Amino acid sequence: MCATMDQKILSLAEDKTADRLQEFLRTLKEDDLANVLQNQAVKGRAAGALLRAVFKGSPCSEEDGALRRLKVYTCCIQLVESGDLQREVASEIIGLLMLEAPSFPGVLLIELANEFIGAIKQGSLKNGKSLELLPVILTALATKKESLAYGKGELSGEECKKQLISTLCSGTWDQQYVIQLTSMFKDVPLAAEEVEFVMGKVLKMFSKLNLQEVPPLIYQLLILSSKGGRKRVLEGIIAFFSDLDKQHNEEQSGDELLDLLTLSSGELRHVEGTVILHIVFAIKLDCELGRELLKYLKTGQQGDFRNNVCPFSIAVLLSLSRIQRYKEQVFDLLKALIIKSFKDLQLLQGSKFLQNLVLQRPCVSTMILEVVKNSVHSWDYATQSLVELGLFLMDLYGPKKVLDGILRETTSGLSRMPNQYACKLGANILLETFKIHEVIRQEILEQVLSRVVTRASSPISHFLDLLSNIIMYAPLALQSCSSKVTETFDYLSFLPLQTVQGLLKAVQPLLKVSMSMRDSLILVLRKAMFARQLDARKSAVAGFLLLLKNFKVLGSLSSSQCSQSIGASQVHVDVHSRYNSVANETFCLEIMDSLRRCLSQQADVRLMLYEGFYDVLRRNSQLANSIMQTLLSQLKQFYEPKPDVLPPLKLEACILTQGDQISVQEPLDYLLCCIHHCLAWYKRRVMPLQQEEEEDEGFYQDLDDLLESVTSRMIKSELEDFELDKSADFSQSSSVGIKNNICAFLVMGVYEVLIEYNFSISNFSKNKFEEILRLFMCYKKLSDIVNEKAGKSKTKTGNKTNDSVLSMKFVSDLLTALFRDSAQSHEESLSVLRSSSEFMRYAVSVALQKVQQLKETGHVSGPDGQNPEKIFQNLCDITRVLLWRYTSIPTSVEESGKKEKGKSISLLCLEGLQKILSVVQQFYQPKIHQFLRALDVTDKDGEELEVSVSERAAFQIRQFQRSLLNLLSSPEEDFHSREALLLVTVLSDLSRLLETASPQFVQMLSWTSKICKENSRDDASFCKGLMSLLFSLYVLCKSPVTLLRDLSQDIHGHLGDIDQDVEVEKTNHFAMVNLRTAAPTVCLLALSQAEKVLEEVDWLITKLKGQVGQEVIPGEASSQGALPSQPVEKAIVMQLGTLLTFFHELVQTALPSGSCVDILLKDLCKMYTILTALVRYYLQVCQSSGGFPKILEKLVKLSGSHLTPLCYSFISYVQNKKSNSPKYTGEKEKIAAVTTAMARVLRETKPIPNLIFAIEQYEKFLIHLSKRSKVNLMQHMKLSTSRDFKIKGNVLDMVLRGEEDEDEDREGTASPPRGQNKEPARKKRKEETKCLS
């Protein structure tokens, strides 16, 4: 029957008219038609043709036809969902249904849509194929213009669609249809509100899906975002993965069992990587999405960025930078985020006030390094951008060129500033990326090498450090890139010496594993040896010396016996077949031959050689014969062998004269110094091991005899023998003078070397010490003449004045012997040296010189001068001696019996201690504990773990506190300003080592405060140092605003009021503030501290504004975010209120003209700007919540009564100030004085318009806030008089002519009456204290 029925329907459908077909269909029962359709569809026959025939006979214009269609639709949807149909049949049916849907009446479309929504809510859909029909139904419904019955009322088609979508989004969705439903909406025209419904629903579904289903859902959501809601989508995606990462990290750091239950790290990263690719792809199709992402992440900079900046969002940004049009914007955004993060960190670390209010923020640098770590999984799309970001940061924030050529920035101890942190972050990004990704290693190496070569004129130490770390990590893996390194060698001759040394040191591990690279380097160095440029020849020497140090000859002492090795653990492959010690010996001797040729070159080249030979010998002891023979033959050229000839050295041969140019040919002092150190090391380390082999001992004996002969003859030589007596010419203008200067420095250097040599072989012999003293007296005599002549001439003497050739180890040993050696057997011999206070002062001053050299360059001259471990050990020894000497013999005791000129030894010791503490904190921060332990003579090994750094530092602090108290207890006329300032600097350095939470820190703060309160000294520099120390300690405990208020009252009391009729009540909070120190010293310090407080308050207000901006968008966050802002708001108002009283005092103070007035006006301007920012913040708050705290009203009242009127009075005071110039005799003097006065007036009055503008802006926004909050805040403000700033020609003329009646004409610029200033200052203070209580 079914078969005949379907055939009948099909045959009737072939008629031109549908009348007969309609009649036939009316006769059929509902179930019959459904059965026919089902049979045809399941069998896969002409179901489509049958459907078309049914639709033809069921026109929508007739009610029964429309209802029949509805039933057919319902039947077909069930068939498709049943899963019994073939895919092609189901697709054909759905296609036909979609085609016919727009012709449905609106009411039936609503019914169909409700059926779908009901099925979705109940979860009765089986395969979701029929969902393709829903967007067509909703779209068709939206086109219906007539009113349709919906629920209890009537709505238009568009409104019905909106209600249906709302109903659909408020119901539950089965997990398996979420992606299909989201995809469906992209085919439905949606209004902005409807997009919000859909986005909200889909974003909530993220957490309910399996992680693997999230990327395809996000892809559909991103496509859907083209209809609107881009920001909402991006916000939701970033928040979801940010939370997921946090949760995952907590699980990893928590219970191990949790790891088994939840997702693996690799799976999460893979999903995130896929999502990142989807986002980038979507942005390529929709530029607006990219702009929205950048805009959204930029808003995070304003307030608290922890919500939108996370490793995932940074990875998205980096991937986005692969699209060229966004690259610059992305890098600018990341740069701003990184610098802001470091600046915030710096601000937080320096202020206890902020630490108490704000939780530690997540650091962007940690997040970026997290991205690097995750890029090994599936975030590799960001890898290329990571490399570019690392290079971008290093290029932008690397050390900059400074005038004197000294780069203090490059040292590790100083990388505390945001820029240096950013540069270090760039290097870490590149290093970590290099470690993880083999594919990109060659590119990183190329980029670093190209910068080393092309930026030779700029500082590139940061790139050299990175190169060294890269090569140390994987020297064997880099053999494939050896051609790049070899290419770089070709440029060695053109690079600065410092760069060459850094580069060769960095690539040294590669030389050990690649013979071809080593051979290429040697060829380049040989060529450079004969280059025309001096730097190229010096580079060749540096390169050859490095090779000699690192290629050991068979039989050399192990590096552990001499010093630390440069190599890394992976580099110990240099003893393979091709790199045996026999080959190394031939290689090294060949290099020695090349180096001997350098001994005929300029002094600078020879000097490098002499300074390098000692290190070579230490690392390669088998080269001793070759090195010593070379040095001996060189010395014999300048040595007089006849024992009777004086002087024993041919100085003439050491000087080169070329026309008018005179220069050093042979640095004889450094040659002797090199011989002495090599000989001493050989005798100490090698000869004890070679006692059986006597063959070479005579050779070393010859060297000893030669140095002995030079010693005895140099003592006998008079200055006349060198032609360097008092009558000699030492001027820099004549060739004879230049020559004499060179000779003098050579002779002085020789004396120093001989002093060190004789001390090293003396074995505490009295005779030797007498010889040392005689050598020193000769040195002193010549030094005095040179200094005396240099003092008379205006030009400076030669550049070696401050460069002693003594080694740091000798200085350390000498000081220990002079001051700390109490052995009975040494007493008699040491008394010889101790008898000369000049010799002891000389020893301490050389120690100071060495420390200064270390501070400026990071190393010292002489042996082991580049070895940080040895330098640190020497520093500890020297500090121990200087500390004992200073604390045992105070300056006052020493100076009472002093006859010599110059600084006392105790003062020099204190100076040395100050420099050493600074250097240790700069270069040896991780070794502070070891350093303090070395100073404690009473310390035992067992106590190492028990005593903290704070306790050790506090022990030293107490010693210096006693010294300062003794100094302050002396009469004013005996007060030693220089010593007091040094003591304060030492205390400042030591106080940095105290933990802020420790009792030692509290004791230090209370002691400093007590000293400032109870001691008065007129010395401005001492006062500045002590008050700076007080502030630096105070801010680490609490906010300094109350301290500032007390200081301002003291300053006001001492300097008097701007209104001379007012009697000022004198306070005495701090005795250190007196008439001499109040201005400018204390005033400027207080103002600079007030600026910092204002900066902190400004930072907090910006943070609050950002939170308000973020709270408006997500509804949930507002309730949580409002709570922490209350204590912050209160703290801001309290800070500003107390600062206001500080400025209240200062604007009434009769400050002297100059920097105090200038800076006070600028700070007042900042104060009003920040008050305006606070008012604007409350305008934002009022917009959302509708009120502000009562405490703000009190602050506004205080500003209106205590600050604004007084600011106008102060402005008048500054403008009307008379310059009491003395009478001048000459016209020129008069003009000069008037010009200076005008310049000062212009400088001081320049900030006045800015201040007036800031006050008026503050009042303008107060009016806005009053209107919005319905609270009259302006009742406390006295409106200012209108002021103009036009140039008054008559006044200008009078000033230029110097007429005396100038003052009367300038009074016109006075501001509002100062009636309120007539009352005594003490009354004002009583008022102000109650205002914010």
PDB file of N, CA and C in Angstrom, residues 1216-1251:
ATOM      1  N   ASN A1216      58.013  89.315  45.073  1.00  0.00           N
ATOM      2  CA  ASN A1216      58.357  90.627  45.641  1.00  0.00           C
ATOM      3  C   ASN A1216      59.711  90.659  46.326  1.00  0.00           C
ATOM      4  N   LYS A1217      60.398  89.517  46.328  1.00  0.00           N
ATOM      5  CA  LYS A1217      61.672  89.452  47.047  1.00  0.00           C
ATOM      6  C   LYS A1217      62.664  90.447  46.465  1.00  0.00           C
ATOM      7  N   LYS A1218      63.248  91.250  47.327  1.00  0.00           N
ATOM      8  CA  LYS A1218      64.216  92.241  46.853  1.00  0.00           C
ATOM      9  C   LYS A1218      65.596  91.622  46.818  1.00  0.00           C
ATOM     10  N   SER A1219      66.313  91.887  45.775  1.00  0.00           N
ATOM     11  CA  SER A1219      67.707  91.413  45.719  1.00  0.00           C
ATOM     12  C   SER A1219      68.580  92.519  46.289  1.00  0.00           C
ATOM     13  N   ASN A1220      69.079  92.282  47.506  1.00  0.00           N
ATOM     14  CA  ASN A1220      69.911  93.295  48.177  1.00  0.00           C
ATOM     15  C   ASN A1220      71.311  93.271  47.606  1.00  0.00           C
ATOM     16  N   SER A1221      71.446  93.800  46.416  1.00  0.00           N
ATOM     17  CA  SER A1221      72.748  93.769  45.751  1.00  0.00           C
ATOM     18  C   SER A1221      73.639  94.873  46.309  1.00  0.00           C
ATOM     19  N   PRO A1222      74.945  94.586  46.492  1.00  0.00           N
ATOM     20  CA  PRO A1222      75.872  95.633  46.944  1.00  0.00           C
ATOM     21  C   PRO A1222      76.081  96.652  45.824  1.00  0.00           C
ATOM     22  N   LYS A1223      76.615  97.786  46.180  1.00  0.00           N
ATOM     23  CA  LYS A1223      76.885  98.812  45.163  1.00  0.00           C
ATOM     24  C   LYS A1223      78.132  98.426  44.390  1.00  0.00           C
ATOM     25  N   TYR A1224      78.091  98.639  43.099  1.00  0.00           N
ATOM     26  CA  TYR A1224      79.214  98.235  42.242  1.00  0.00           C
ATOM     27  C   TYR A1224      79.949  99.460  41.752  1.00  0.00           C
ATOM     28  N   THR A1225      81.251  99.300  41.673  1.00  0.00           N
ATOM     29  CA  THR A1225      82.086 100.421  41.241  1.00  0.00           C
ATOM     30  C   THR A1225      82.048 100.591  39.734  1.00  0.00           C
ATOM     31  N   GLY A1226      82.114  99.529  39.014  1.00  0.00           N
ATOM     32  CA  GLY A1226      82.187  99.616  37.543  1.00  0.00           C
ATOM     33  C   GLY A1226      80.876  99.285  36.881  1.00  0.00           C
ATOM     34  N   GLU A1227      80.720  99.801  35.641  1.00  0.00           N
ATOM     35  CA  GLU A1227      79.503  99.558  34.855  1.00  0.00           C
ATOM     36  C   GLU A1227      79.359  98.078  34.504  1.00  0.00           C
ATOM     37  N   LYS A1228      80.513  97.407  34.169  1.00  0.00           N
ATOM     38  CA  LYS A1228      80.483  95.992  33.764  1.00  0.00           C
ATOM     39  C   LYS A1228      79.977  95.119  34.920  1.00  0.00           C
ATOM     40  N   GLU A1229      80.483  95.433  36.134  1.00  0.00           N
ATOM     41  CA  GLU A1229      80.065  94.644  37.300  1.00  0.00           C
ATOM     42  C   GLU A1229      78.566  94.780  37.511  1.00  0.00           C
ATOM     43  N   LYS A1230      78.064  96.019  37.344  1.00  0.00           N
ATOM     44  CA  LYS A1230      76.651  96.300  37.559  1.00  0.00           C
ATOM     45  C   LYS A1230      75.777  95.502  36.581  1.00  0.00           C
ATOM     46  N   ILE A1231      76.175  95.521  35.287  1.00  0.00           N
ATOM     47  CA  ILE A1231      75.413  94.802  34.241  1.00  0.00           C
ATOM     48  C   ILE A1231      75.406  93.301  34.527  1.00  0.00           C
ATOM     49  N   ALA A1232      76.595  92.777  34.908  1.00  0.00           N
ATOM     50  CA  ALA A1232      76.713  91.335  35.192  1.00  0.00           C
ATOM     51  C   ALA A1232      75.812  90.940  36.359  1.00  0.00           C
ATOM     52  N   ALA A1233      75.800  91.790  37.415  1.00  0.00           N
ATOM     53  CA  ALA A1233      74.993  91.486  38.595  1.00  0.00           C
ATOM     54  C   ALA A1233      73.506  91.506  38.261  1.00  0.00           C
ATOM     55  N   VAL A1234      73.088  92.515  37.477  1.00  0.00           N
ATOM     56  CA  VAL A1234      71.673  92.633  37.092  1.00  0.00           C
ATOM     57  C   VAL A1234      71.258  91.427  36.250  1.00  0.00           C
ATOM     58  N   THR A1235      72.139  91.027  35.321  1.00  0.00           N
ATOM     59  CA  THR A1235      71.849  89.861  34.451  1.00  0.00           C
ATOM     60  C   THR A1235      71.664  88.599  35.294  1.00  0.00           C
ATOM     61  N   THR A1236      72.566  88.389  36.267  1.00  0.00           N
ATOM     62  CA  THR A1236      72.487  87.208  37.144  1.00  0.00           C
ATOM     63  C   THR A1236      71.180  87.222  37.936  1.00  0.00           C
ATOM     64  N   ALA A1237      70.847  88.412  38.476  1.00  0.00           N
ATOM     65  CA  ALA A1237      69.622  88.542  39.274  1.00  0.00           C
ATOM     66  C   ALA A1237      68.391  88.229  38.420  1.00  0.00           C
ATOM     67  N   MET A1238      68.389  88.745  37.176  1.00  0.00           N
ATOM     68  CA  MET A1238      67.260  88.495  36.263  1.00  0.00           C
ATOM     69  C   MET A1238      67.119  87.001  35.969  1.00  0.00           C
ATOM     70  N   ALA A1239      68.257  86.360  35.730  1.00  0.00           N
ATOM     71  CA  ALA A1239      68.240  84.919  35.414  1.00  0.00           C
ATOM     72  C   ALA A1239      67.662  84.139  36.585  1.00  0.00           C
ATOM     73  N   ARG A1240      68.061  84.534  37.811  1.00  0.00           N
ATOM     74  CA  ARG A1240      67.567  83.844  39.002  1.00  0.00           C
ATOM     75  C   ARG A1240      66.058  84.042  39.160  1.00  0.00           C
ATOM     76  N   VAL A1241      65.618  85.291  38.972  1.00  0.00           N
ATOM     77  CA  VAL A1241      64.185  85.601  39.089  1.00  0.00           C
ATOM     78  C   VAL A1241      63.376  84.796  38.067  1.00  0.00           C
ATOM     79  N   LEU A1242      63.884  84.748  36.827  1.00  0.00           N
ATOM     80  CA  LEU A1242      63.186  83.994  35.772  1.00  0.00           C
ATOM     81  C   LEU A1242      63.090  82.516  36.134  1.00  0.00           C
ATOM     82  N   ARG A1243      64.210  81.970  36.665  1.00  0.00           N
ATOM     83  CA  ARG A1243      64.234  80.555  37.007  1.00  0.00           C
ATOM     84  C   ARG A1243      63.244  80.251  38.131  1.00  0.00           C
ATOM     85  N   GLU A1244      63.209  81.136  39.148  1.00  0.00           N
ATOM     86  CA  GLU A1244      62.367  80.877  40.303  1.00  0.00           C
ATOM     87  C   GLU A1244      60.885  81.104  40.009  1.00  0.00           C
ATOM     88  N   THR A1245      60.598  82.031  39.086  1.00  0.00           N
ATOM     89  CA  THR A1245      59.181  82.325  38.804  1.00  0.00           C
ATOM     90  C   THR A1245      58.608  81.448  37.694  1.00  0.00           C
ATOM     91  N   LYS A1246      59.456  80.680  37.041  1.00  0.00           N
ATOM     92  CA  LYS A1246      58.980  79.823  35.939  1.00  0.00           C
ATOM     93  C   LYS A1246      57.930  78.805  36.400  1.00  0.00           C
ATOM     94  N   PRO A1247      58.093  78.151  37.583  1.00  0.00           N
ATOM     95  CA  PRO A1247      57.079  77.166  37.999  1.00  0.00           C
ATOM     96  C   PRO A1247      55.771  77.805  38.469  1.00  0.00           C
ATOM     97  N   ILE A1248      55.735  79.137  38.670  1.00  0.00           N
ATOM     98  CA  ILE A1248      54.544  79.771  39.255  1.00  0.00           C
ATOM     99  C   ILE A1248      53.300  79.578  38.378  1.00  0.00           C
ATOM    100  N   PRO A1249      53.354  79.869  37.056  1.00  0.00           N
ATOM    101  CA  PRO A1249      52.150  79.624  36.222  1.00  0.00           C
ATOM    102  C   PRO A1249      51.671  78.179  36.289  1.00  0.00           C
ATOM    103  N   ASN A1250      52.620  77.234  36.325  1.00  0.00           N
ATOM    104  CA  ASN A1250      52.241  75.810  36.402  1.00  0.00           C
ATOM    105  C   ASN A1250      51.490  75.527  37.697  1.00  0.00           C
ATOM    106  N   LEU A1251      51.969  76.138  38.797  1.00  0.00           N
ATOM    107  CA  LEU A1251      51.324  75.921  40.092  1.00  0.00           C
ATOM    108  C   LEU A1251      49.897  76.501  40.081  1.00  0.00           C
TER     109      LEU A1251
END
